[in-house]
Short mmCIF file of C-alpha atoms and ligand atoms in Angstrom, two decimals:
data_model
loop_
_atom_site.label_atom_id
_atom_site.label_comp_id
_atom_site.label_asym_id
_atom_site.label_seq_id
_atom_site.Cartn_x
_atom_site.Cartn_y
_atom_site.Cartn_z
CA MET A 1 -9.62 37.73 -19.45
CA ASN A 2 -6.57 37.42 -17.19
CA TYR A 3 -6.05 33.91 -15.89
CA LEU A 4 -3.59 32.58 -13.35
CA VAL A 5 -2.79 28.87 -13.63
CA THR A 6 -0.91 27.30 -10.71
CA GLY A 7 0.87 24.07 -11.61
CA GLY A 8 0.82 25.39 -15.17
CA ALA A 9 4.08 23.71 -16.21
CA GLY A 10 2.70 20.28 -15.28
CA PHE A 11 0.75 17.82 -17.40
CA ILE A 12 -2.82 19.17 -17.25
CA GLY A 13 -1.78 22.75 -16.42
CA SER A 14 0.38 23.13 -19.54
CA HIS A 15 -2.44 21.86 -21.76
CA LEU A 16 -4.77 24.35 -20.03
CA CYS A 17 -2.35 27.27 -20.55
CA ASN A 18 -2.21 26.41 -24.25
CA ARG A 19 -5.97 26.27 -24.63
CA LEU A 20 -6.56 29.56 -22.78
CA LEU A 21 -3.96 31.30 -24.97
CA LYS A 22 -5.59 29.86 -28.09
CA ASN A 23 -8.85 31.46 -26.94
CA GLY A 24 -7.03 34.84 -26.90
CA ASP A 25 -6.81 35.20 -23.11
CA CYS A 26 -3.83 36.36 -21.02
CA VAL A 27 -2.26 33.61 -18.93
CA VAL A 28 0.13 33.75 -16.00
CA CYS A 29 1.63 30.39 -15.11
CA VAL A 30 3.04 29.72 -11.64
CA ASP A 31 4.98 26.54 -11.00
CA ASN A 32 7.87 25.62 -8.72
CA LEU A 33 8.96 22.98 -11.29
CA GLN A 34 9.00 20.31 -8.61
CA ARG A 35 7.36 18.00 -11.10
CA GLY A 36 6.51 20.25 -14.03
CA ASP A 37 8.95 21.15 -16.76
CA GLU A 38 9.58 24.30 -18.77
CA THR A 39 9.60 22.24 -21.95
CA ASN A 40 5.86 21.67 -21.41
CA ILE A 41 5.25 25.42 -21.81
CA ARG A 42 7.80 25.95 -24.60
CA GLY A 43 5.02 26.82 -27.06
CA CYS A 44 3.39 29.31 -24.66
CA ILE A 45 6.56 31.28 -23.88
CA LYS A 46 6.61 32.75 -27.41
CA ASN A 47 3.16 34.26 -26.86
CA ALA A 48 3.20 37.88 -25.58
CA LYS A 49 0.05 37.14 -23.56
CA PHE A 50 1.89 34.52 -21.50
CA LYS A 51 4.06 34.97 -18.41
CA PHE A 52 5.82 32.30 -16.37
CA TYR A 53 6.87 32.68 -12.74
CA LYS A 54 8.97 29.98 -11.10
CA VAL A 55 7.43 30.47 -7.68
CA ASP A 56 6.21 28.14 -4.96
CA ALA A 57 2.46 28.71 -4.67
CA THR A 58 2.73 28.64 -0.87
CA ASP A 59 4.59 31.96 -1.13
CA GLN A 60 1.49 34.04 -0.40
CA GLU A 61 3.23 37.38 -0.74
CA SER A 62 4.39 36.58 -4.27
CA MET A 63 0.99 35.18 -5.19
CA GLU A 64 -0.67 38.39 -4.01
CA ALA A 65 1.79 40.53 -5.96
CA ILE A 66 1.19 38.47 -9.11
CA MET A 67 -2.61 38.63 -8.76
CA ARG A 68 -2.46 42.39 -8.18
CA ASP A 69 0.07 43.19 -10.95
CA GLN A 70 -1.55 40.94 -13.53
CA LYS A 71 -5.12 42.01 -12.62
CA THR A 72 -6.15 38.36 -12.31
CA ASP A 73 -9.84 37.65 -13.03
CA MET A 74 -9.78 33.95 -12.22
CA VAL A 75 -7.40 31.37 -10.76
CA TYR A 76 -7.08 27.80 -11.99
CA HIS A 77 -5.44 26.13 -9.02
CA LEU A 78 -3.80 22.91 -10.22
CA ALA A 79 -0.57 22.93 -8.24
CA ALA A 80 -0.37 19.88 -5.98
CA ASN A 81 1.85 16.96 -5.21
CA THR A 82 1.09 14.16 -7.65
CA ASP A 83 3.83 11.76 -6.58
CA LEU A 84 1.86 9.47 -4.30
CA TRP A 85 4.85 7.16 -3.76
CA GLU A 86 6.86 10.01 -2.32
CA SER A 87 4.05 11.28 -0.10
CA MET A 88 3.47 7.78 1.26
CA LYS A 89 6.99 8.07 2.66
CA ASP A 90 6.60 11.74 3.60
CA PRO A 91 3.06 13.04 4.25
CA GLU A 92 4.49 16.55 4.72
CA LEU A 93 4.72 16.73 0.93
CA GLU A 94 0.91 16.68 0.68
CA HIS A 95 0.53 19.18 3.48
CA HIS A 96 2.88 21.60 1.70
CA CYS A 97 2.13 21.14 -2.00
CA THR A 98 -1.53 20.13 -1.94
CA PHE A 99 -3.05 21.79 1.13
CA LEU A 100 -0.85 24.84 1.86
CA THR A 101 -0.85 25.89 -1.81
CA THR A 102 -4.65 26.02 -1.63
CA GLN A 103 -4.60 27.98 1.61
CA SER A 104 -2.09 30.46 0.17
CA ILE A 105 -4.09 30.92 -3.04
CA LEU A 106 -7.31 31.49 -1.07
CA ASN A 107 -5.64 34.05 1.22
CA ALA A 108 -4.13 35.84 -1.77
CA MET A 109 -7.51 35.89 -3.55
CA ARG A 110 -9.17 37.23 -0.40
CA ASN A 111 -6.58 40.02 -0.08
CA THR A 112 -6.66 41.02 -3.74
CA GLY A 113 -10.39 40.63 -4.43
CA VAL A 114 -10.19 37.82 -7.00
CA LYS A 115 -13.60 36.16 -6.98
CA LYS A 116 -13.41 33.13 -9.29
CA LEU A 117 -11.56 29.89 -8.54
CA PHE A 118 -11.26 26.56 -10.33
CA PHE A 119 -9.93 23.72 -8.16
CA SER A 120 -8.66 20.36 -9.39
CA SER A 121 -9.85 17.76 -6.90
CA THR A 122 -9.82 14.02 -7.35
CA SER A 123 -11.81 10.78 -7.31
CA VAL A 124 -9.32 9.61 -4.68
CA ILE A 125 -11.22 11.79 -2.22
CA TYR A 126 -13.99 9.16 -2.04
CA GLY A 127 -11.53 6.62 -0.70
CA GLU A 128 -12.81 3.36 0.60
CA GLN A 129 -16.50 3.09 -0.17
CA LYS A 130 -18.91 0.19 0.03
CA GLY A 131 -19.32 0.42 -3.72
CA SER A 132 -19.09 2.62 -6.79
CA PRO A 133 -20.02 4.37 -9.10
CA PHE A 134 -19.07 7.31 -6.89
CA THR A 135 -21.48 10.24 -6.97
CA GLU A 136 -20.84 13.75 -5.69
CA ALA A 137 -23.24 13.09 -2.77
CA ASP A 138 -21.18 10.14 -1.45
CA GLU A 139 -19.34 10.40 1.83
CA LEU A 140 -15.65 11.18 1.62
CA HIS A 141 -13.29 8.67 3.23
CA PRO A 142 -9.85 9.36 1.73
CA ILE A 143 -7.26 6.78 2.72
CA THR A 144 -4.16 8.48 1.26
CA TYR A 145 -2.45 11.66 2.45
CA TYR A 146 -3.05 13.06 -1.06
CA GLY A 147 -6.81 12.41 -0.77
CA SER A 148 -7.06 13.95 2.66
CA ALA A 149 -5.10 17.08 1.58
CA LYS A 150 -7.56 17.51 -1.31
CA MET A 151 -10.50 17.00 1.08
CA ALA A 152 -9.07 19.59 3.48
CA SER A 153 -8.60 21.94 0.51
CA GLU A 154 -12.23 21.51 -0.52
CA ALA A 155 -13.32 22.31 3.06
CA TYR A 156 -11.18 25.46 3.08
CA ILE A 157 -12.61 26.50 -0.27
CA TYR A 158 -16.13 26.19 1.17
CA SER A 159 -15.41 28.51 4.06
CA PHE A 160 -13.45 31.05 1.99
CA SER A 161 -16.24 31.07 -0.56
CA TYR A 162 -18.85 31.71 2.12
CA MET A 163 -16.87 34.33 4.05
CA ASN A 164 -15.55 36.24 1.03
CA ASP A 165 -18.13 35.70 -1.74
CA ILE A 166 -15.66 33.72 -3.83
CA ASP A 167 -17.23 31.44 -6.46
CA ALA A 168 -15.51 28.08 -6.76
CA LEU A 169 -15.80 25.36 -9.36
CA ILE A 170 -14.45 22.06 -8.04
CA TYR A 171 -13.91 19.20 -10.47
CA ARG A 172 -13.12 15.81 -9.00
CA PHE A 173 -11.14 14.24 -11.84
CA SER A 174 -10.91 10.50 -12.38
CA ASN A 175 -7.67 9.27 -14.00
CA ILE A 176 -6.61 11.78 -16.65
CA ILE A 177 -4.08 10.72 -19.27
CA GLY A 178 -2.54 12.02 -22.49
CA ASP A 179 0.70 13.40 -23.89
CA LYS A 180 3.06 15.23 -21.52
CA MET A 181 1.89 13.01 -18.62
CA THR A 182 4.27 13.33 -15.68
CA HIS A 183 3.10 10.23 -13.78
CA GLY A 184 0.87 7.16 -13.96
CA VAL A 185 0.90 3.49 -14.84
CA ILE A 186 1.42 3.85 -18.62
CA ARG A 187 4.51 5.99 -18.11
CA ASP A 188 5.80 3.62 -15.40
CA PHE A 189 5.50 0.59 -17.72
CA ILE A 190 7.27 2.38 -20.58
CA PHE A 191 10.22 3.35 -18.37
CA LYS A 192 10.44 -0.12 -16.80
CA LEU A 193 10.59 -1.68 -20.27
CA LYS A 194 13.15 0.83 -21.48
CA ASN A 195 15.37 -0.14 -18.55
CA ASP A 196 14.82 -3.86 -19.01
CA PRO A 197 12.88 -5.06 -22.07
CA THR A 198 13.09 -8.77 -21.12
CA HIS A 199 10.00 -8.80 -18.88
CA LEU A 200 7.44 -6.55 -17.17
CA ASP A 201 6.83 -6.68 -13.40
CA VAL A 202 3.37 -5.40 -12.51
CA ARG A 203 2.29 -4.30 -9.05
CA GLY A 204 -0.89 -6.16 -8.01
CA ASN A 205 -2.75 -8.86 -9.94
CA GLY A 206 -3.51 -6.59 -12.92
CA TYR A 207 -7.26 -6.52 -12.33
CA GLN A 208 -7.15 -2.99 -10.88
CA THR A 209 -9.83 -1.29 -12.98
CA LYS A 210 -10.37 2.46 -13.41
CA PRO A 211 -11.93 5.03 -15.75
CA TYR A 212 -9.35 6.83 -17.95
CA LEU A 213 -10.24 10.16 -19.58
CA TYR A 214 -8.19 11.92 -22.26
CA VAL A 215 -6.78 15.31 -21.23
CA ASP A 216 -8.45 17.18 -24.15
CA GLU A 217 -11.83 15.92 -23.00
CA LEU A 218 -11.15 17.19 -19.48
CA LEU A 219 -10.22 20.59 -20.92
CA SER A 220 -13.51 20.71 -22.83
CA ALA A 221 -15.30 20.11 -19.54
CA ILE A 222 -13.29 22.86 -17.81
CA LEU A 223 -13.74 25.42 -20.55
CA MET A 224 -17.41 24.59 -21.13
CA ILE A 225 -18.32 26.12 -17.77
CA GLY A 226 -15.64 28.82 -17.92
CA LYS A 227 -16.67 31.49 -15.42
CA ASP A 228 -20.32 30.45 -15.37
CA PHE A 229 -20.59 29.11 -11.80
CA ASN A 230 -21.81 30.48 -8.49
CA GLY A 231 -21.12 29.64 -4.85
CA VAL A 232 -19.35 26.27 -4.67
CA GLU A 233 -20.20 23.84 -7.46
CA ILE A 234 -18.78 20.32 -7.41
CA TYR A 235 -18.71 17.89 -10.34
CA ASN A 236 -17.22 14.46 -10.98
CA VAL A 237 -15.46 14.50 -14.35
CA GLY A 238 -14.28 11.26 -15.87
CA ALA A 239 -14.88 8.42 -18.28
CA THR A 240 -17.95 6.26 -17.89
CA SER A 241 -16.19 3.05 -18.94
CA CYS A 242 -13.10 1.48 -17.33
CA THR A 243 -9.86 -0.26 -18.23
CA ASN A 244 -7.82 -2.77 -16.27
CA VAL A 245 -4.06 -2.85 -15.77
CA ARG A 246 -3.67 -6.10 -17.78
CA PHE A 247 -5.06 -4.33 -20.85
CA ILE A 248 -2.61 -1.46 -20.30
CA ALA A 249 0.40 -3.77 -19.82
CA GLU A 250 -0.39 -5.66 -23.04
CA ALA A 251 -0.98 -2.43 -25.00
CA VAL A 252 2.37 -0.95 -23.90
CA ILE A 253 4.27 -4.16 -24.70
CA LYS A 254 2.66 -4.36 -28.16
CA GLU A 255 3.35 -0.70 -28.95
CA MET A 256 7.00 -1.12 -27.94
CA GLY A 257 7.30 -4.16 -30.22
CA LEU A 258 8.00 -6.54 -27.32
CA GLU A 259 5.17 -9.08 -27.77
CA GLY A 260 5.83 -12.42 -26.12
CA ILE A 261 7.86 -11.20 -23.13
CA PRO A 262 6.63 -12.48 -19.76
CA ILE A 263 4.38 -10.25 -17.63
CA ASN A 264 4.77 -11.00 -13.93
CA TYR A 265 1.72 -10.16 -11.81
CA GLU A 266 1.64 -10.26 -8.03
CA ASP A 267 -0.71 -12.49 -6.12
CA LYS A 268 -2.60 -9.59 -4.48
CA GLU A 269 -5.35 -7.23 -5.51
CA MET A 270 -3.77 -3.94 -4.47
CA GLY A 271 -0.73 -2.59 -6.33
CA TYR A 272 0.17 -0.28 -3.49
CA LYS A 273 -1.26 0.65 -0.11
CA GLY A 274 -3.96 3.27 -0.56
CA ASP A 275 -4.86 2.34 -4.14
CA ILE A 276 -8.59 2.15 -4.86
CA VAL A 277 -8.49 -1.15 -6.71
CA LYS A 278 -11.71 -0.86 -8.70
CA TYR A 279 -14.13 1.98 -9.14
CA GLU A 280 -16.60 3.45 -11.57
CA TYR A 281 -17.59 7.07 -11.85
CA ASN A 282 -21.02 8.66 -11.98
CA VAL A 283 -20.86 11.80 -14.15
CA ASP A 284 -24.60 12.45 -14.52
CA LYS A 285 -24.29 15.89 -12.93
CA ILE A 286 -21.72 17.24 -15.44
CA ASN A 287 -23.64 15.48 -18.24
CA LYS A 288 -26.67 17.58 -17.27
CA ARG A 289 -24.52 20.74 -17.70
CA GLY A 290 -23.88 19.61 -21.28
CA TRP A 291 -20.53 17.77 -21.16
CA HIS A 292 -20.19 14.16 -22.31
CA SER A 293 -17.02 12.14 -22.82
CA ILE A 294 -16.41 10.97 -26.38
CA MET A 295 -13.79 8.19 -26.27
CA SER A 296 -14.16 5.03 -24.22
CA SER A 297 -11.60 4.39 -21.49
CA ASP A 298 -9.94 1.65 -23.62
CA GLU A 299 -9.69 3.99 -26.65
CA THR A 300 -8.18 6.68 -24.43
CA VAL A 301 -5.58 4.23 -23.10
CA LEU A 302 -4.61 3.01 -26.59
CA ARG A 303 -4.23 6.57 -27.89
CA THR A 304 -2.12 7.62 -24.90
CA VAL A 305 0.07 4.50 -25.10
CA LYS A 306 0.87 5.39 -28.73
CA GLU A 307 1.65 9.01 -27.83
CA LEU A 308 3.83 8.17 -24.84
CA VAL A 309 5.76 5.41 -26.58
CA ARG A 310 6.47 7.92 -29.36
CA GLU A 311 7.55 10.50 -26.72
CA PHE A 312 9.58 8.30 -24.34
CA GLY A 313 9.77 4.78 -25.75
CA ASN A 314 13.01 4.88 -27.70
N1 LIG B 401 -3.67 13.46 -13.75
C1 LIG B 401 -4.64 12.92 -13.05
O1 LIG B 401 -5.02 11.77 -13.29
C2 LIG B 401 -5.32 13.70 -11.95
C3 LIG B 401 -6.43 13.12 -11.31
C4 LIG B 401 -7.06 13.83 -10.30
C5 LIG B 401 -6.64 15.09 -9.94
N2 LIG B 401 -5.55 15.63 -10.56
C6 LIG B 401 -5.12 16.96 -10.13
O2 LIG B 401 -4.89 17.78 -11.26
C7 LIG B 401 -3.83 18.70 -10.98
C8 LIG B 401 -2.77 18.62 -12.06
O3 LIG B 401 -2.25 17.30 -12.06
P1 LIG B 401 -1.25 16.76 -13.18
O4 LIG B 401 -1.65 15.37 -13.49
O5 LIG B 401 -1.12 17.75 -14.26
O6 LIG B 401 0.09 16.64 -12.33
P2 LIG B 401 1.51 17.38 -12.48
O7 LIG B 401 2.37 16.86 -11.38
O8 LIG B 401 2.01 17.21 -13.87
O9 LIG B 401 1.15 18.91 -12.22
C9 LIG B 401 1.20 19.52 -10.95
C10 LIG B 401 2.11 20.72 -11.07
O10 LIG B 401 2.12 21.43 -9.83
C11 LIG B 401 3.45 21.89 -9.59
N3 LIG B 401 3.59 22.12 -8.15
C12 LIG B 401 3.58 21.22 -7.15
N4 LIG B 401 3.73 21.81 -5.96
C13 LIG B 401 3.84 23.15 -6.21
C14 LIG B 401 4.03 24.28 -5.40
N5 LIG B 401 4.15 24.18 -4.07
N6 LIG B 401 4.10 25.50 -5.99
C15 LIG B 401 4.01 25.64 -7.34
N7 LIG B 401 3.83 24.57 -8.17
C16 LIG B 401 3.75 23.35 -7.61
C17 LIG B 401 4.36 20.76 -10.11
O11 LIG B 401 5.67 21.19 -10.39
C18 LIG B 401 3.58 20.34 -11.37
O12 LIG B 401 4.03 21.06 -12.50
C19 LIG B 401 -3.31 18.34 -9.59
O13 LIG B 401 -3.92 19.19 -8.65
C20 LIG B 401 -3.79 16.92 -9.39
O14 LIG B 401 -3.97 16.62 -8.02
C21 LIG B 401 -4.88 14.97 -11.56
#
């Protein structure tokens, strides 16, 4: 099989490239390195079945040429903006990196006859709801530019699927963590403490509570379905238990050997505007397809804290 992975030099994309190569498939990775890093795909580059193109995925002409030349069977479209702080200041970032990349990929697939698409959507798409656990049937009320660009992408995928007989598998990930992470609260805490180990300032009151899933478990869910989907299929993928920010702050401090330093919480629920402070995830639908998470959210956090402190902590 010939796979194209957009955003393949990023956190999840680089893990995916590795796994596809291990299965013996050919992988073309496209990334503009806005957030990804060539060191993430260091291991892949040695493999003759791997090619890397430093290309912006909105460059439709290049995407078409790559799909045609490489005889792409399926696209894993993971390229997106994942820096929500930046896009809060500049919504254009989401329009370009999250929405227009999707539009460009769909147009290129339409023009080259590629019929299978995987799309990485997000729990953020549910936005402000009256309550969770979120299920796939819930209404979508995204409150961030990132969430709305993913929602617009999903809508575009629907129409391109219908008009062009493209099959699309859409996974709405909860929080995914693990080694090579390029963003997220664990990484933020580690870098804050590296800069100043005397105390930790936390955004919000620390009771923000979310489900954290380890990246390998997400990959099992992605590869379990492989190409076996028809029309547009949507699944929530995430952990069934949750972890709060206080647990994460204490775990990072302990792992960095800084026990006893003060942790300063703010007197407000929300760490930043647009954050969904607490949510749980309903994953019954993907469970019925045969995928179940193994580690609890707390176990996932503790494992990732260890890995990231080893990677960045010193
Ligand atoms: N990590 C999570 O918790 C999480 C949760 C929900 C959804 N997702 C989605 O999963 C996907 C991968 O996320 P990640 O956590 O690996 O983030 P990441 O930032 O590490 O990966 C995204 C990659 O896309 C690349 N990229 C961005 N704009 C591009 C463009 N215009 N052209 C080419 N490449 C471009 C970046 O350089 C980066 O390497 C994203 O679509 C993200 O929205 C991630």
